[in-house]
Amino acid sequence: DSAKAESLEAIGEAIAENGKVIVTGCMGVEEGLIREVHPAVLAVTGPQQYEQVVRAVHEAAPPSREHDPYVDLVPPQGIKLTPRHYAYLKISEGCNHRCSFCIIPSMRGDLVSRPIGDVMGEAERLVNAGVKELLVISQDTSAYGVDVKFRSGFWNGRPIKTRFTQLAEALTDLGAWVRLHYVYPYPHVDEVIPLMAEGRLLPYLDIPFQHASPRILRAMKRPAFEDRTLTRIHQWREACPDLTLRSTFIVGFPGETEEDFQYLLDWMSEAQLDRVGCFQYSPVEGARANELPDHVPDEVKQERWERFMEHQQAISTARLAQKVGREIDVLIDEIDEDGPIGRSSADAPEIDGNVFISTERNLQPGDKIRARVTDSDEYDLYAEDLNA
């Protein structure tokens, strides 16, 4: 319910922003609810209904004469919904995991990897169109290619295996920032750490841990190797000291005891993650977790969420304070009345922190600058432009 409410709020914000909104994806199955709350939406489609989405786009904004929608669904430059300087690059659909709290496999099916030539072709077109940062996404990014047995594909006449590590390396050749999201910590993830240490790949991993208690992870139907994961985190940071680790967690999962929750807090203290999101467990229609016993009362969920956020805030504050005095690269996202606002390699758009820049230059969104960090707080950095 909380996820639906958040989605409905986002739809309302989008309508207020430009008045023309098409809703697609998992939330699209709730068409009646969406139209009841937001009757102004132009169209509602479900997951993977690409033709319906593009048809709705063409109806709302007819294509130019240079592009025939009956020959190509999407114009050569693609349809981009993000600012000009960054773009999301989806590499697969569906998921082979069967987490008890999730219904994505029932809606999107098992993992289906996009051909690596198609992915690289899209990435190259985006970079040629001015994109400075590619955010690689899927339901399970590090499983890319497992469904096709990692078969070889071709890009610009060059053979490349349909595999997470080979894709990551190929993307670094395009010259843009490459940020990896939703990376399950399979053993082969270790292979991308050297690319990060060499400065070719952004030193950033978004890993959905969800919890740390072995008992709760088993109830979630998640891999339960929290002790081994800590060892690997330490090894990754030894190999790449600038590595930023982001994750999301669920508190108040059915059956979670105070002991389980304290185990999670202790694990967080040891892991020292840089960026963290946390959600209170909320039943999702159709999820197997709904049938689990010992649901946690709402007031206990709220109390644990507050304790978790306070705990992680202290970790974040301390880790950001260590960056004061350092020089960093910053990609400018926007300009407000107080000056430029950007992000470092440690910050994904919309979900992580910002870098507030002091400068005399007339910077623009998409500019990349070198800056020195002068201050920090719980989630953000403050820096001075070194070329001001």
Coordinates of C-alpha atoms in Angstrom, one line a residue:
D1 CA 0.0 0.0 0.0
S2 CA 2.8 2.4 0.8
A3 CA 4.5 1.7 -2.5
K4 CA 1.2 2.3 -4.3
A5 CA 0.7 5.6 -2.5
E6 CA 4.2 6.7 -3.4
S7 CA 3.6 5.9 -7.0
L8 CA 0.3 7.7 -7.1
E9 CA 2.0 10.7 -5.5
A10 CA 4.7 10.6 -8.2
I11 CA 2.0 10.5 -10.9
G12 CA 0.4 13.5 -9.4
E13 CA 3.7 15.4 -9.3
A14 CA 4.3 14.5 -13.0
I15 CA 0.9 15.8 -14.0
A16 CA 1.4 19.0 -12.1
E17 CA 4.8 19.4 -13.9
N18 CA 3.6 19.1 -17.5
G19 CA 0.1 17.8 -17.6
K20 CA 0.9 14.9 -20.0
V21 CA 1.5 11.6 -18.3
I22 CA 1.5 7.9 -19.4
V23 CA 1.6 5.3 -16.6
T24 CA 3.4 2.0 -17.4
G25 CA 5.1 -0.8 -15.6
C26 CA 3.9 -2.8 -12.6
M27 CA 1.7 -0.1 -11.3
G28 CA -0.1 -0.1 -14.6
V29 CA -2.1 -3.2 -13.5
E30 CA -4.0 -0.9 -11.1
E31 CA -5.6 1.1 -14.0
G32 CA -8.9 1.6 -12.1
L33 CA -7.2 3.0 -9.1
I34 CA -4.9 5.2 -11.1
R35 CA -7.8 6.7 -13.2
E36 CA -9.9 7.2 -10.1
V37 CA -7.2 9.2 -8.4
H38 CA -5.7 10.9 -11.5
P39 CA -8.3 11.0 -14.3
A40 CA -6.0 13.3 -16.3
V41 CA -3.5 10.5 -17.2
L42 CA -3.3 10.0 -21.0
A43 CA -2.9 6.2 -20.9
V44 CA -2.2 3.3 -18.5
T45 CA -0.3 0.2 -19.6
G46 CA 1.1 -2.8 -17.8
P47 CA 4.7 -4.2 -17.7
Q48 CA 6.5 -5.0 -21.0
Q49 CA 3.7 -3.5 -23.1
Y50 CA 6.1 -1.5 -25.2
E51 CA 3.9 -1.1 -28.3
Q52 CA 1.1 0.3 -26.2
V53 CA 3.4 2.8 -24.5
V54 CA 4.9 4.0 -27.8
R55 CA 1.4 4.2 -29.4
A56 CA 0.3 6.4 -26.5
V57 CA 3.4 8.6 -26.9
H58 CA 2.7 9.0 -30.6
E59 CA -0.9 9.9 -30.0
A60 CA 0.1 12.5 -27.4
A61 CA 3.1 13.9 -29.4
P62 CA 2.9 12.9 -33.1
P63 CA 6.3 12.0 -34.6
S64 CA 8.0 14.2 -37.1
R65 CA 7.8 13.4 -40.8
E66 CA 11.4 12.1 -40.6
H67 CA 10.4 9.2 -38.4
D68 CA 7.8 6.6 -39.5
P69 CA 6.4 4.9 -36.4
Y70 CA 5.1 2.1 -38.6
V71 CA 8.7 1.2 -39.6
D72 CA 10.5 1.9 -36.3
L73 CA 8.6 2.1 -32.9
V74 CA 11.2 4.4 -31.5
P75 CA 13.2 7.1 -33.3
P76 CA 16.9 6.6 -33.6
Q77 CA 17.8 8.8 -30.6
G78 CA 15.3 7.0 -28.4
I79 CA 12.6 8.4 -26.1
K80 CA 14.4 9.9 -23.1
L81 CA 12.6 10.8 -19.9
T82 CA 15.6 12.0 -17.9
P83 CA 17.7 15.1 -18.2
R84 CA 20.0 15.3 -21.2
H85 CA 23.2 14.4 -19.3
Y86 CA 22.2 11.1 -17.8
A87 CA 20.2 8.1 -18.9
Y88 CA 19.0 4.7 -17.5
L89 CA 20.2 1.7 -19.6
K90 CA 18.0 -1.4 -19.0
I91 CA 19.7 -4.6 -19.8
S92 CA 17.1 -7.2 -19.0
E93 CA 13.5 -7.9 -17.9
G94 CA 12.2 -10.2 -15.2
C95 CA 13.9 -12.1 -12.4
N96 CA 14.8 -15.7 -11.5
H97 CA 14.6 -15.1 -7.8
R98 CA 11.4 -15.8 -5.9
C99 CA 11.7 -13.5 -2.9
S100 CA 8.7 -13.9 -0.6
F101 CA 7.9 -10.2 -0.4
C102 CA 8.0 -9.6 -4.2
I103 CA 5.6 -10.1 -7.1
I104 CA 7.8 -9.0 -9.9
P105 CA 8.4 -12.5 -11.3
S106 CA 4.7 -13.2 -11.4
M107 CA 4.2 -10.0 -13.4
R108 CA 7.3 -9.8 -15.6
G109 CA 8.4 -13.5 -15.7
D110 CA 11.8 -15.0 -15.5
L111 CA 15.0 -13.1 -16.4
V112 CA 15.2 -12.3 -20.1
S113 CA 18.5 -10.6 -21.1
R114 CA 18.6 -8.1 -24.0
P115 CA 21.1 -8.9 -26.7
I116 CA 24.4 -7.4 -25.8
G117 CA 24.7 -5.8 -29.3
D118 CA 21.4 -4.0 -28.7
V119 CA 22.4 -2.8 -25.3
M120 CA 25.8 -1.5 -26.5
G121 CA 24.1 0.1 -29.5
E122 CA 21.7 2.0 -27.3
A123 CA 24.4 3.0 -25.0
E124 CA 26.6 4.3 -27.8
R125 CA 23.7 6.3 -29.3
L126 CA 23.0 7.9 -25.9
V127 CA 26.6 8.9 -25.4
N128 CA 26.7 10.3 -28.9
A129 CA 23.6 12.4 -28.1
G130 CA 25.3 14.0 -25.1
V131 CA 24.7 11.6 -22.2
K132 CA 27.5 11.9 -19.6
E133 CA 26.3 9.1 -17.3
L134 CA 24.8 5.7 -17.9
L135 CA 22.9 4.0 -15.1
V136 CA 22.7 0.3 -15.7
I137 CA 19.5 -1.2 -14.4
S138 CA 17.5 -4.4 -14.3
Q139 CA 15.8 -6.6 -11.7
D140 CA 19.1 -8.5 -11.3
T141 CA 21.9 -6.8 -13.1
S142 CA 24.7 -9.3 -12.2
A143 CA 22.7 -12.2 -13.6
Y144 CA 22.8 -10.6 -17.1
G145 CA 23.2 -13.3 -19.7
V146 CA 22.5 -16.4 -17.5
D147 CA 19.3 -17.1 -19.5
V148 CA 21.2 -17.3 -22.8
K149 CA 24.2 -19.2 -21.3
F150 CA 26.4 -16.1 -21.8
R151 CA 26.4 -16.6 -25.6
S152 CA 28.5 -14.2 -27.7
G153 CA 27.0 -11.2 -29.5
F154 CA 28.5 -8.5 -31.6
W155 CA 29.0 -4.7 -31.3
N156 CA 30.7 -2.8 -34.1
G157 CA 32.0 -6.1 -35.4
R158 CA 33.6 -7.0 -32.1
P159 CA 32.5 -10.3 -30.3
I160 CA 31.3 -9.8 -26.7
K161 CA 29.9 -12.4 -24.3
T162 CA 26.4 -11.6 -23.0
R163 CA 27.7 -11.4 -19.4
F164 CA 27.7 -8.8 -16.7
T165 CA 31.4 -8.4 -16.4
Q166 CA 32.0 -8.2 -20.2
L167 CA 29.2 -5.7 -20.6
A168 CA 30.6 -3.5 -17.8
E169 CA 34.0 -3.5 -19.4
A170 CA 32.6 -2.7 -22.9
L171 CA 30.6 0.2 -21.5
T172 CA 33.7 1.8 -20.1
D173 CA 35.0 2.2 -23.7
L174 CA 32.3 4.8 -24.4
G175 CA 33.8 7.5 -22.2
A176 CA 30.8 8.2 -20.0
W177 CA 30.3 7.5 -16.3
V178 CA 28.9 4.0 -15.9
R179 CA 27.0 3.3 -12.6
L180 CA 25.8 -0.2 -11.7
H181 CA 22.5 -0.7 -9.9
Y182 CA 20.7 -3.8 -8.4
V183 CA 23.8 -5.9 -8.4
Y184 CA 23.3 -9.2 -6.5
P185 CA 26.7 -10.1 -4.9
Y186 CA 27.4 -13.2 -6.9
P187 CA 31.1 -14.3 -6.9
H188 CA 31.8 -12.9 -10.3
V189 CA 31.0 -9.4 -9.1
D190 CA 34.5 -9.4 -7.7
E191 CA 35.7 -9.1 -11.3
V192 CA 34.4 -5.5 -11.8
I193 CA 36.2 -4.1 -8.8
P194 CA 39.6 -3.8 -10.7
L195 CA 37.8 -1.7 -13.3
M196 CA 36.6 0.6 -10.6
A197 CA 40.1 0.8 -9.0
E198 CA 41.5 1.7 -12.4
G199 CA 39.0 4.6 -12.7
R200 CA 37.3 3.1 -15.8
L201 CA 34.0 2.2 -14.0
L202 CA 32.4 4.4 -11.4
P203 CA 33.4 2.9 -8.0
Y204 CA 29.8 2.4 -7.0
L205 CA 27.8 -0.7 -6.3
D206 CA 24.1 -0.8 -5.5
I207 CA 23.4 -4.2 -3.8
P208 CA 19.9 -5.0 -2.5
F209 CA 20.9 -6.8 0.8
Q210 CA 17.3 -6.3 2.3
H211 CA 18.4 -7.7 5.8
A212 CA 21.3 -9.3 7.6
S213 CA 19.7 -11.7 10.0
P214 CA 20.1 -15.2 8.5
R215 CA 16.7 -16.2 9.9
I216 CA 14.9 -13.3 8.2
L217 CA 16.8 -13.7 5.0
R218 CA 15.6 -17.3 4.8
A219 CA 12.1 -16.2 5.4
M220 CA 12.5 -13.6 2.6
K221 CA 13.9 -16.4 0.4
R222 CA 17.1 -14.4 0.0
P223 CA 20.7 -15.6 -0.1
A224 CA 21.9 -15.8 3.6
F225 CA 25.6 -15.4 3.5
E226 CA 25.9 -12.2 5.6
D227 CA 29.2 -13.1 7.2
R228 CA 30.8 -13.9 3.8
T229 CA 29.4 -10.7 2.4
L230 CA 31.2 -8.7 5.1
T231 CA 34.4 -10.4 4.2
R232 CA 33.9 -9.5 0.5
I233 CA 33.0 -5.9 1.4
H234 CA 36.3 -5.5 3.2
Q235 CA 38.2 -7.1 0.3
W236 CA 36.5 -4.8 -2.2
R237 CA 37.5 -1.7 -0.2
E238 CA 41.0 -2.9 0.1
A239 CA 41.2 -3.2 -3.7
C240 CA 39.2 0.0 -4.3
P241 CA 39.3 2.4 -1.3
D242 CA 37.0 4.9 -3.1
L243 CA 34.2 2.3 -3.5
T244 CA 30.7 3.5 -2.6
L245 CA 28.2 0.9 -1.4
R246 CA 24.5 1.5 -1.6
S247 CA 21.7 -0.8 -0.4
T248 CA 18.1 -1.0 0.7
F249 CA 16.7 -2.8 3.7
I250 CA 13.3 -3.9 5.0
V251 CA 12.5 -3.7 8.7
G252 CA 9.4 -5.2 10.4
F253 CA 9.3 -8.2 8.1
P254 CA 7.0 -10.9 9.4
G255 CA 8.7 -12.8 12.3
E256 CA 11.4 -10.2 12.8
T257 CA 12.3 -10.1 16.5
E258 CA 14.2 -7.5 18.5
E259 CA 17.2 -9.9 18.3
D260 CA 17.0 -10.0 14.5
F261 CA 16.7 -6.3 14.3
Q262 CA 19.7 -5.8 16.6
Y263 CA 21.7 -8.2 14.4
L264 CA 20.9 -6.0 11.5
L265 CA 22.1 -2.9 13.3
D266 CA 25.4 -4.6 14.3
W267 CA 25.9 -5.8 10.7
M268 CA 25.4 -2.2 9.5
S269 CA 28.0 -1.0 12.0
E270 CA 30.5 -3.6 10.6
A271 CA 29.6 -3.0 6.9
Q272 CA 29.8 0.8 7.0
L273 CA 27.6 1.2 3.9
D274 CA 27.7 4.7 2.3
R275 CA 24.2 5.1 1.0
V276 CA 21.2 3.3 2.5
G277 CA 17.4 3.3 2.0
C278 CA 15.1 1.6 4.4
F279 CA 11.4 0.6 4.2
Q280 CA 8.9 -0.7 6.6
Y281 CA 7.5 -4.0 5.5
S282 CA 4.1 -3.6 3.8
P283 CA 2.0 -6.5 2.4
V284 CA 1.9 -6.6 -1.4
E285 CA -1.1 -8.3 -2.9
G286 CA -0.1 -11.7 -4.2
A287 CA 3.2 -12.0 -2.2
R288 CA 3.8 -15.2 -0.3
A289 CA 5.1 -13.2 2.7
N290 CA 1.5 -12.2 3.4
E291 CA 0.9 -15.8 4.7
L292 CA 3.8 -15.8 7.1
P293 CA 3.0 -15.8 10.8
D294 CA 4.0 -13.2 13.5
H295 CA 3.4 -10.0 11.6
V296 CA 5.1 -7.1 13.3
P297 CA 2.8 -4.4 14.7
D298 CA 2.8 -1.0 12.9
E299 CA 4.1 0.9 15.9
V300 CA 7.0 -1.5 16.2
K301 CA 7.9 -1.2 12.5
Q302 CA 7.9 2.6 12.9
E303 CA 10.1 2.5 16.0
R304 CA 12.6 0.1 14.3
W305 CA 12.6 2.2 11.1
E306 CA 13.5 5.3 13.1
R307 CA 16.2 3.5 15.0
F308 CA 17.6 2.1 11.8
M309 CA 17.7 5.5 10.1
E310 CA 19.3 7.2 13.1
H311 CA 21.9 4.4 13.2
Q312 CA 22.7 4.8 9.5
Q313 CA 22.7 8.6 9.6
A314 CA 25.6 8.5 12.1
I315 CA 27.5 6.2 9.7
S316 CA 26.8 8.4 6.7
T317 CA 27.8 11.5 8.6
A318 CA 31.1 10.0 9.6
R319 CA 32.0 8.6 6.2
L320 CA 31.2 11.9 4.4
A321 CA 33.3 13.9 6.9
Q322 CA 36.3 11.9 5.8
K323 CA 35.9 13.5 2.3
V324 CA 36.5 17.0 3.5
G325 CA 39.6 18.4 1.9
R326 CA 39.6 15.9 -0.9
E327 CA 39.3 16.7 -4.6
I328 CA 36.4 15.1 -6.5
D329 CA 34.8 15.1 -9.9
V330 CA 31.3 16.5 -9.9
L331 CA 28.6 16.3 -12.6
I332 CA 26.3 19.3 -12.5
D333 CA 22.6 18.4 -12.4
E334 CA 20.9 21.8 -11.9
I335 CA 21.4 25.4 -11.1
D336 CA 19.2 27.0 -8.3
E337 CA 19.3 30.5 -6.7
D338 CA 22.2 29.5 -4.5
G339 CA 24.3 28.1 -7.2
P340 CA 25.1 24.8 -9.0
I341 CA 24.1 21.4 -7.5
G342 CA 25.8 18.3 -8.7
R343 CA 26.7 14.7 -7.9
S344 CA 30.0 12.9 -7.3
S345 CA 30.8 9.3 -8.3
A346 CA 29.3 8.3 -4.9
D347 CA 25.8 9.7 -5.8
A348 CA 23.1 8.3 -8.0
P349 CA 20.5 10.8 -9.2
E350 CA 17.4 11.2 -7.0
I351 CA 18.2 8.6 -4.4
D352 CA 21.6 9.7 -3.0
G353 CA 23.2 12.9 -1.8
N354 CA 24.2 16.1 -3.6
V355 CA 27.3 18.2 -3.9
F356 CA 26.6 22.0 -3.5
I357 CA 29.2 24.0 -5.5
S358 CA 30.6 27.4 -4.8
T359 CA 31.9 29.0 -8.0
E360 CA 32.0 32.2 -10.0
R361 CA 31.6 30.4 -13.3
N362 CA 28.4 30.1 -15.3
L363 CA 28.0 26.4 -15.1
Q364 CA 25.3 24.4 -16.8
P365 CA 23.6 21.0 -16.2
G366 CA 25.8 18.3 -17.8
D367 CA 29.1 20.2 -17.1
K368 CA 31.7 18.1 -15.3
I369 CA 34.1 19.9 -13.0
R370 CA 36.9 19.3 -10.5
A371 CA 36.1 20.5 -7.0
R372 CA 37.5 20.5 -3.5
V373 CA 35.2 19.4 -0.6
T374 CA 35.0 22.0 2.1
D375 CA 32.2 20.7 4.3
S376 CA 29.7 17.9 4.8
D377 CA 26.6 17.0 6.7
E378 CA 24.5 13.8 7.1
Y379 CA 24.0 13.2 3.4
D380 CA 25.5 16.0 1.3
L381 CA 28.8 17.6 0.4
Y382 CA 29.8 21.2 -0.1
A383 CA 32.7 22.0 -2.4
E384 CA 34.5 24.8 -4.2
D385 CA 35.1 24.8 -8.0
L386 CA 38.8 24.4 -8.6
N387 CA 38.6 26.3 -11.9
A388 CA 36.4 29.2 -10.6

